[in-house]
């Protein structure tokens, strides 16, 4: 028995071959009436027809593969971003080729080289640093790129990022409303836009609320152990702090651990706010108050932007800001009242 062809599907569905082709193509099916799409796809299923994506790619001079790099796949923040991108790309017939870099320049270059050798149609990069030679090199290549969660200082590259300034304003304002006036910041690495923007947002929010300039110590990485080390330094230098805003949730977890080491309980002695609302932070002890970033939406919007750039290569690069929201849980509370003086 011979392999069914597109012509067979069209005849079984009672449509022209071109209509059958559109109905079976996720990126063009909206050009066909919904009932026709359903009839064509049912006919294809009944006949056992499979779309020849290789032939389609050759015809359009595309691989229908998108490369994506993340800095640390073990960080719970990134899998929902990847899932959002993958779901969006699949709807348009694309496959995602994922690479994990471990924040290693050599691995980044090897992954990108492998992706370009496979002639990916575009790149989603979530590992960019503020001054990133690799991104600078790639901006002139044929494959379009979109930065995810981070940007570069020079600009000129399309990106989808959280509104870090707005997020820090939410965090500091929440603590201020609870009565905290001595608030510190455990920042992220200075060579990342997220670390820099969140630190700047913390300083700006403190100033707008009339708070004294809050002390800050930077963590060497967006990780629990590095966050604990930085928080130890911050708390030892500033024992009067009643609250800390961390640059991400893993750093917040390290901050809570550092506070406990010094005999301070969260939130009774120290309120802590995280950033991202990664999976499972509601199961921390105490559950973490944090700034929620819609990770899935970031991935999906980044993929949509990249597909748009593939279709329109001359499109001006834009930066899309994703609005955050504050999620209040058990790691924050009003500060303890100072002890009263002796009765008179």
CSV table of C-alpha atoms in Angstrom, one decimal:
chain,number,residue,atom,x,y,z
A,1,UNK,CA,0.0,0.0,0.0
A,2,UNK,CA,1.5,3.3,-1.1
A,3,UNK,CA,2.0,6.3,1.3
A,4,UNK,CA,-0.9,8.7,1.2
A,5,UNK,CA,-0.2,12.0,-0.5
A,6,UNK,CA,-1.6,15.5,0.1
A,7,UNK,CA,-3.7,15.1,-3.1
A,8,UNK,CA,-5.4,12.1,-1.5
A,9,UNK,CA,-6.3,14.1,1.6
A,10,UNK,CA,-7.7,16.9,-0.6
A,11,UNK,CA,-9.8,14.5,-2.6
A,12,UNK,CA,-11.1,12.8,0.6
A,13,UNK,CA,-12.0,16.1,2.1
A,14,UNK,CA,-13.5,17.5,-1.1
A,15,UNK,CA,-11.2,20.5,-1.3
A,16,UNK,CA,-8.4,21.9,-3.5
A,17,UNK,CA,-4.9,20.7,-2.8
A,18,UNK,CA,-3.9,24.3,-1.8
A,19,UNK,CA,-6.7,24.4,0.7
A,20,UNK,CA,-5.7,21.1,2.2
A,21,UNK,CA,-2.1,22.4,2.5
A,22,UNK,CA,-3.3,25.5,4.4
A,23,UNK,CA,-5.6,23.5,6.7
A,24,UNK,CA,-2.7,21.2,7.7
A,25,UNK,CA,-0.3,24.1,8.3
A,26,UNK,CA,-0.8,25.6,11.9
A,27,UNK,CA,0.6,28.9,10.8
A,28,UNK,CA,-1.9,29.2,7.8
A,29,UNK,CA,-4.9,27.3,9.0
A,30,UNK,CA,-6.6,30.6,10.1
A,31,UNK,CA,-6.9,31.4,6.3
A,32,UNK,CA,-9.4,28.5,6.0
A,33,UNK,CA,-12.8,28.1,7.6
A,34,UNK,CA,-12.8,26.2,10.8
A,35,UNK,CA,-15.2,23.5,9.6
A,36,UNK,CA,-13.0,22.9,6.5
A,37,UNK,CA,-9.8,22.7,8.7
A,38,UNK,CA,-11.6,20.0,10.8
A,39,UNK,CA,-12.7,18.1,7.8
A,40,UNK,CA,-9.3,18.1,6.1
A,41,UNK,CA,-7.5,17.1,9.3
A,42,UNK,CA,-10.0,14.3,9.9
A,43,UNK,CA,-9.3,13.0,6.4
A,44,UNK,CA,-5.6,13.2,7.0
A,45,UNK,CA,-6.0,11.2,10.2
A,46,UNK,CA,-8.2,8.6,8.5
A,47,UNK,CA,-5.7,8.1,5.7
A,48,UNK,CA,-2.6,8.2,8.0
A,49,UNK,CA,-1.2,11.2,6.2
A,50,UNK,CA,1.8,13.0,7.7
A,51,UNK,CA,3.0,16.4,6.8
A,52,UNK,CA,6.4,16.3,5.2
A,53,UNK,CA,8.0,19.1,7.2
A,54,UNK,CA,11.4,18.6,5.5
A,55,UNK,CA,9.9,19.2,2.1
A,56,UNK,CA,8.0,22.2,3.4
A,57,UNK,CA,11.2,23.6,4.9
A,58,UNK,CA,13.1,23.2,1.7
A,59,UNK,CA,10.4,25.0,-0.2
A,60,UNK,CA,10.4,27.9,2.2
A,61,UNK,CA,14.2,27.8,2.9
A,62,UNK,CA,13.6,27.2,6.6
A,63,UNK,CA,14.4,24.5,9.1
A,64,UNK,CA,11.5,25.2,11.4
A,65,UNK,CA,13.8,24.8,14.3
A,66,UNK,CA,14.4,27.5,17.0
A,67,UNK,CA,17.4,27.5,19.2
A,68,UNK,CA,17.1,28.6,22.9
A,69,UNK,CA,19.8,29.0,25.6
A,70,UNK,CA,19.1,29.3,29.3
A,71,UNK,CA,21.8,30.0,31.9
A,72,UNK,CA,20.7,27.4,34.5
A,73,UNK,CA,18.0,24.8,33.8
A,74,UNK,CA,18.0,23.7,37.4
A,75,UNK,CA,16.7,27.2,38.4
A,76,UNK,CA,12.9,26.6,38.7
A,77,UNK,CA,12.4,30.1,37.1
A,78,UNK,CA,13.4,28.9,33.6
A,79,UNK,CA,11.3,25.7,32.8
A,80,UNK,CA,8.0,27.6,32.7
A,81,UNK,CA,9.7,30.1,30.3
A,82,UNK,CA,10.9,27.3,28.1
A,83,UNK,CA,7.4,25.7,28.2
A,84,UNK,CA,5.8,29.0,27.1
A,85,UNK,CA,8.2,29.4,24.2
A,86,UNK,CA,7.8,25.7,23.2
A,87,UNK,CA,4.0,25.8,23.2
A,88,UNK,CA,3.9,28.9,21.1
A,89,UNK,CA,6.4,27.6,18.6
A,90,UNK,CA,4.7,24.2,18.3
A,91,UNK,CA,1.5,26.0,17.3
A,92,UNK,CA,3.3,27.4,14.2
A,93,UNK,CA,5.0,24.1,13.4
A,94,UNK,CA,8.4,24.8,14.9
A,95,UNK,CA,10.6,22.6,17.1
A,96,UNK,CA,12.6,24.0,20.0
A,97,UNK,CA,16.3,23.1,20.3
A,98,UNK,CA,17.3,23.8,24.0
A,99,UNK,CA,20.8,24.4,25.4
A,100,UNK,CA,21.9,24.9,29.0
A,101,UNK,CA,25.0,27.1,29.5
A,102,UNK,CA,25.7,27.0,33.2
A,103,UNK,CA,26.7,30.7,32.8
A,104,UNK,CA,29.8,29.4,31.0
A,105,UNK,CA,31.0,31.5,28.0
A,106,UNK,CA,32.6,28.4,26.3
A,107,UNK,CA,29.4,26.4,26.5
A,108,UNK,CA,27.4,29.3,25.2
A,109,UNK,CA,29.5,29.6,22.1
A,110,UNK,CA,29.5,25.8,21.5
A,111,UNK,CA,25.7,25.6,21.8
A,112,UNK,CA,25.2,28.6,19.4
A,113,UNK,CA,27.7,27.1,16.9
A,114,UNK,CA,25.8,23.8,16.9
A,115,UNK,CA,22.5,25.6,16.5
A,116,UNK,CA,23.7,27.7,13.6
A,117,UNK,CA,25.2,24.6,11.9
A,118,UNK,CA,21.7,23.1,12.1
A,119,UNK,CA,20.4,26.2,10.4
A,120,UNK,CA,18.0,27.3,13.1
A,121,UNK,CA,15.5,29.9,11.9
A,122,UNK,CA,16.0,32.1,15.0
A,123,UNK,CA,17.5,32.2,18.6
A,124,UNK,CA,15.9,32.9,22.0
A,125,UNK,CA,18.7,33.8,24.4
A,126,UNK,CA,18.0,34.0,28.2
A,127,UNK,CA,21.7,34.1,29.2
A,128,UNK,CA,22.8,37.5,28.0
A,129,UNK,CA,25.1,39.7,30.1
A,130,UNK,CA,25.0,43.5,30.0
A,131,UNK,CA,28.1,43.5,27.9
A,132,UNK,CA,27.9,40.4,25.8
A,133,UNK,CA,30.3,39.8,22.9
A,134,UNK,CA,28.4,36.8,21.7
A,135,UNK,CA,25.1,38.7,21.4
A,136,UNK,CA,27.0,41.5,19.6
A,137,UNK,CA,28.3,39.0,17.1
A,138,UNK,CA,24.9,37.4,16.6
A,139,UNK,CA,23.0,40.6,16.0
A,140,UNK,CA,24.5,40.8,12.5
A,141,UNK,CA,23.8,37.1,11.6
A,142,UNK,CA,21.0,36.0,9.3
A,143,UNK,CA,19.1,34.2,12.1
A,144,UNK,CA,17.1,36.8,14.1
A,145,UNK,CA,17.3,36.7,17.8
A,146,UNK,CA,15.2,37.8,20.8
A,147,UNK,CA,16.6,38.2,24.4
A,148,UNK,CA,14.5,36.7,27.2
A,149,UNK,CA,14.4,38.1,30.7
A,150,UNK,CA,17.7,40.0,30.2
A,151,UNK,CA,19.0,42.8,27.9
A,152,UNK,CA,22.3,44.2,26.9
A,153,UNK,CA,23.4,47.7,27.7
A,154,UNK,CA,23.9,48.7,24.1
A,155,UNK,CA,20.4,47.9,23.2
A,156,UNK,CA,19.2,47.4,19.6
A,157,UNK,CA,18.2,43.8,20.2
A,158,UNK,CA,14.6,42.7,20.6
A,159,UNK,CA,13.8,41.5,24.1
A,160,UNK,CA,10.9,40.4,26.4
A,161,UNK,CA,11.7,41.2,30.0
A,162,UNK,CA,9.9,41.8,33.3
A,163,UNK,CA,9.4,45.4,34.5
A,164,UNK,CA,12.1,45.1,37.3
A,165,UNK,CA,11.7,48.7,38.4
A,166,UNK,CA,7.9,48.3,38.9
A,167,UNK,CA,8.5,45.0,40.7
A,168,UNK,CA,11.0,46.6,43.2
A,169,UNK,CA,8.5,49.4,43.8
A,170,UNK,CA,5.9,46.9,44.7
A,171,UNK,CA,8.3,45.1,47.1
A,172,UNK,CA,9.6,48.2,48.9
A,173,UNK,CA,6.2,49.8,49.1
A,174,UNK,CA,4.7,46.7,50.7
A,175,UNK,CA,7.4,46.7,53.4
A,176,UNK,CA,7.0,50.5,53.9
A,177,UNK,CA,3.3,50.1,54.4
A,178,UNK,CA,4.0,47.5,57.1
A,179,UNK,CA,6.1,50.0,58.9
A,180,UNK,CA,9.7,48.9,57.9
A,181,UNK,CA,12.1,51.8,57.6
A,182,UNK,CA,15.5,49.9,57.6
A,183,UNK,CA,15.4,47.8,54.5
A,184,UNK,CA,18.4,46.2,52.8
A,185,UNK,CA,18.9,44.6,49.4
A,186,UNK,CA,20.7,41.4,48.5
A,187,UNK,CA,21.3,42.2,44.8
A,188,UNK,CA,22.1,40.0,41.8
A,189,UNK,CA,25.3,39.9,39.8
A,190,UNK,CA,26.1,43.4,38.5
A,191,UNK,CA,27.0,42.0,35.0
A,192,UNK,CA,23.4,41.0,34.4
A,193,UNK,CA,20.7,43.5,33.4
A,194,UNK,CA,18.3,41.9,36.0
A,195,UNK,CA,20.8,42.4,38.8
A,196,UNK,CA,21.5,46.0,37.7
A,197,UNK,CA,17.9,46.9,37.1
A,198,UNK,CA,16.6,45.5,40.3
A,199,UNK,CA,19.3,47.2,42.4
A,200,UNK,CA,18.5,50.5,40.7
A,201,UNK,CA,14.7,49.9,41.2
A,202,UNK,CA,15.3,49.2,44.9
A,203,UNK,CA,17.3,52.5,45.3
A,204,UNK,CA,14.7,54.5,43.3
A,205,UNK,CA,11.8,53.0,45.3
A,206,UNK,CA,13.5,53.8,48.6
A,207,UNK,CA,14.1,57.3,47.5
A,208,UNK,CA,10.5,57.9,46.3
A,209,UNK,CA,9.2,56.6,49.7
A,210,UNK,CA,11.5,58.9,51.7
A,211,UNK,CA,13.5,56.0,53.2
A,212,UNK,CA,17.1,56.2,54.1
A,213,UNK,CA,19.4,54.8,51.4
A,214,UNK,CA,19.2,51.0,52.0
A,215,UNK,CA,22.4,49.1,52.2
A,216,UNK,CA,23.1,46.5,49.5
A,217,UNK,CA,25.4,43.5,49.1
A,218,UNK,CA,25.5,41.7,45.7
A,219,UNK,CA,25.3,38.0,45.4
A,220,UNK,CA,27.8,36.4,43.0
A,221,UNK,CA,25.0,34.4,41.4
A,222,UNK,CA,21.2,34.0,41.4
A,223,UNK,CA,21.5,31.0,43.6
A,224,UNK,CA,20.7,29.9,47.1
A,225,UNK,CA,24.3,29.4,48.3
A,226,UNK,CA,25.6,32.6,46.8
A,227,UNK,CA,22.6,34.5,48.3
A,228,UNK,CA,23.3,33.1,51.7
A,229,UNK,CA,26.9,34.3,51.6
A,230,UNK,CA,25.9,37.8,50.5
A,231,UNK,CA,23.1,38.0,53.1
A,232,UNK,CA,25.6,37.0,55.9
A,233,UNK,CA,27.7,40.0,55.0
A,234,UNK,CA,24.7,42.4,54.7
A,235,UNK,CA,23.2,41.3,58.1
A,236,UNK,CA,26.5,41.4,59.9
A,237,UNK,CA,27.2,44.9,58.7
A,238,UNK,CA,23.7,46.1,59.3
A,239,UNK,CA,22.2,44.4,62.4
A,240,UNK,CA,19.4,47.0,62.6
A,241,UNK,CA,17.8,45.9,59.4
A,242,UNK,CA,14.2,44.8,59.8
A,243,UNK,CA,13.6,43.7,56.2
A,244,UNK,CA,15.4,42.6,53.1
A,245,UNK,CA,14.4,42.5,49.5
A,246,UNK,CA,16.2,39.9,47.5
A,247,UNK,CA,17.0,40.0,43.8
A,248,UNK,CA,15.3,36.6,43.2
A,249,UNK,CA,13.6,33.8,45.1
A,250,UNK,CA,16.7,31.6,45.5
A,251,UNK,CA,18.7,34.5,47.0
A,252,UNK,CA,15.7,35.1,49.3
A,253,UNK,CA,15.9,31.5,50.5
A,254,UNK,CA,19.6,32.0,51.2
A,255,UNK,CA,18.8,35.2,53.1
A,256,UNK,CA,16.3,33.4,55.3
A,257,UNK,CA,19.0,30.8,56.0
A,258,UNK,CA,21.6,33.4,56.8
A,259,UNK,CA,19.2,35.2,59.2
A,260,UNK,CA,18.5,31.9,61.0
A,261,UNK,CA,22.2,31.3,61.4
A,262,UNK,CA,22.5,34.6,63.2
A,263,UNK,CA,19.6,33.8,65.5
A,264,UNK,CA,17.0,35.9,63.7
A,265,UNK,CA,13.7,34.3,62.7
A,266,UNK,CA,11.7,35.2,59.6
A,267,UNK,CA,9.4,37.0,59.7
A,268,UNK,CA,9.4,37.7,63.5
A,269,UNK,CA,12.9,39.4,63.4
A,270,UNK,CA,13.4,39.9,59.7
A,271,UNK,CA,10.9,40.2,56.8
A,272,UNK,CA,12.1,38.9,53.4
A,273,UNK,CA,10.7,39.5,50.0
A,274,UNK,CA,11.8,37.5,46.9
A,275,UNK,CA,11.4,38.2,43.2
A,276,UNK,CA,10.0,35.9,40.4
A,277,UNK,CA,7.5,33.7,42.3
A,278,UNK,CA,9.2,30.6,41.0
A,279,UNK,CA,7.4,27.2,41.6
A,280,UNK,CA,7.2,25.9,45.2
A,281,UNK,CA,8.1,29.2,47.0
A,282,UNK,CA,4.6,29.0,48.6
A,283,UNK,CA,5.9,25.8,50.3
A,284,UNK,CA,8.9,27.5,51.9
A,285,UNK,CA,8.8,27.9,55.7
A,286,UNK,CA,7.6,30.5,55.9
A,287,UNK,CA,5.9,30.8,52.5
A,288,UNK,CA,7.7,33.5,50.6
A,289,UNK,CA,6.3,36.9,49.9
A,290,UNK,CA,7.6,37.7,46.4
A,291,UNK,CA,7.1,39.7,43.2
A,292,UNK,CA,5.4,37.4,40.7
A,293,UNK,CA,6.8,37.4,37.2
A,294,UNK,CA,4.6,35.4,34.7
A,295,UNK,CA,7.3,33.1,33.4
A,296,UNK,CA,5.2,31.2,30.9
A,297,UNK,CA,3.9,34.5,29.4
A,298,UNK,CA,7.5,35.7,29.0
A,299,UNK,CA,8.5,32.6,27.1
A,300,UNK,CA,5.4,32.7,25.0
A,301,UNK,CA,5.7,36.5,24.2
A,302,UNK,CA,9.4,36.0,23.3
A,303,UNK,CA,8.5,33.2,20.9
A,304,UNK,CA,5.8,35.3,19.3
A,305,UNK,CA,8.2,38.2,18.9
A,306,UNK,CA,10.8,36.0,17.3
A,307,UNK,CA,8.3,34.5,14.8
A,308,UNK,CA,7.2,38.0,13.9
A,309,UNK,CA,10.9,38.9,13.2
A,310,UNK,CA,11.3,35.8,11.1
A,311,UNK,CA,8.4,36.8,8.9
A,312,UNK,CA,9.5,40.5,8.9
A,313,UNK,CA,13.3,40.6,9.1
A,314,UNK,CA,13.4,44.4,8.8
A,315,UNK,CA,11.1,44.9,11.8
A,316,UNK,CA,12.5,47.4,14.3
A,317,UNK,CA,13.7,45.6,17.4
A,318,UNK,CA,11.4,46.3,20.4
A,319,UNK,CA,11.6,45.6,24.1
A,320,UNK,CA,8.4,44.3,25.7
A,321,UNK,CA,8.0,44.9,29.4
A,322,UNK,CA,5.9,42.3,31.3
A,323,UNK,CA,4.1,43.7,34.3
A,324,UNK,CA,4.7,42.1,37.7
A,325,UNK,CA,2.5,41.7,40.7
A,326,UNK,CA,3.1,41.3,44.4
A,327,UNK,CA,2.1,38.1,46.2
A,328,UNK,CA,2.0,38.5,49.9
A,329,UNK,CA,2.6,35.4,52.0
A,330,UNK,CA,4.1,34.6,55.4
A,331,UNK,CA,7.7,35.9,55.1
A,332,UNK,CA,6.7,39.5,55.8
A,333,UNK,CA,5.1,41.2,58.8
A,334,UNK,CA,5.3,44.5,60.6
A,335,UNK,CA,8.5,45.0,62.5
A,336,UNK,CA,8.7,44.4,66.2
A,337,UNK,CA,7.9,47.5,68.2
A,338,UNK,CA,11.0,48.9,70.1
A,339,UNK,CA,11.0,48.0,73.7
A,340,UNK,CA,9.3,50.6,75.9
A,341,UNK,CA,11.1,52.5,78.6
A,342,UNK,CA,10.7,51.8,82.3
A,343,UNK,CA,7.4,52.9,83.8
A,344,UNK,CA,7.3,56.4,85.3
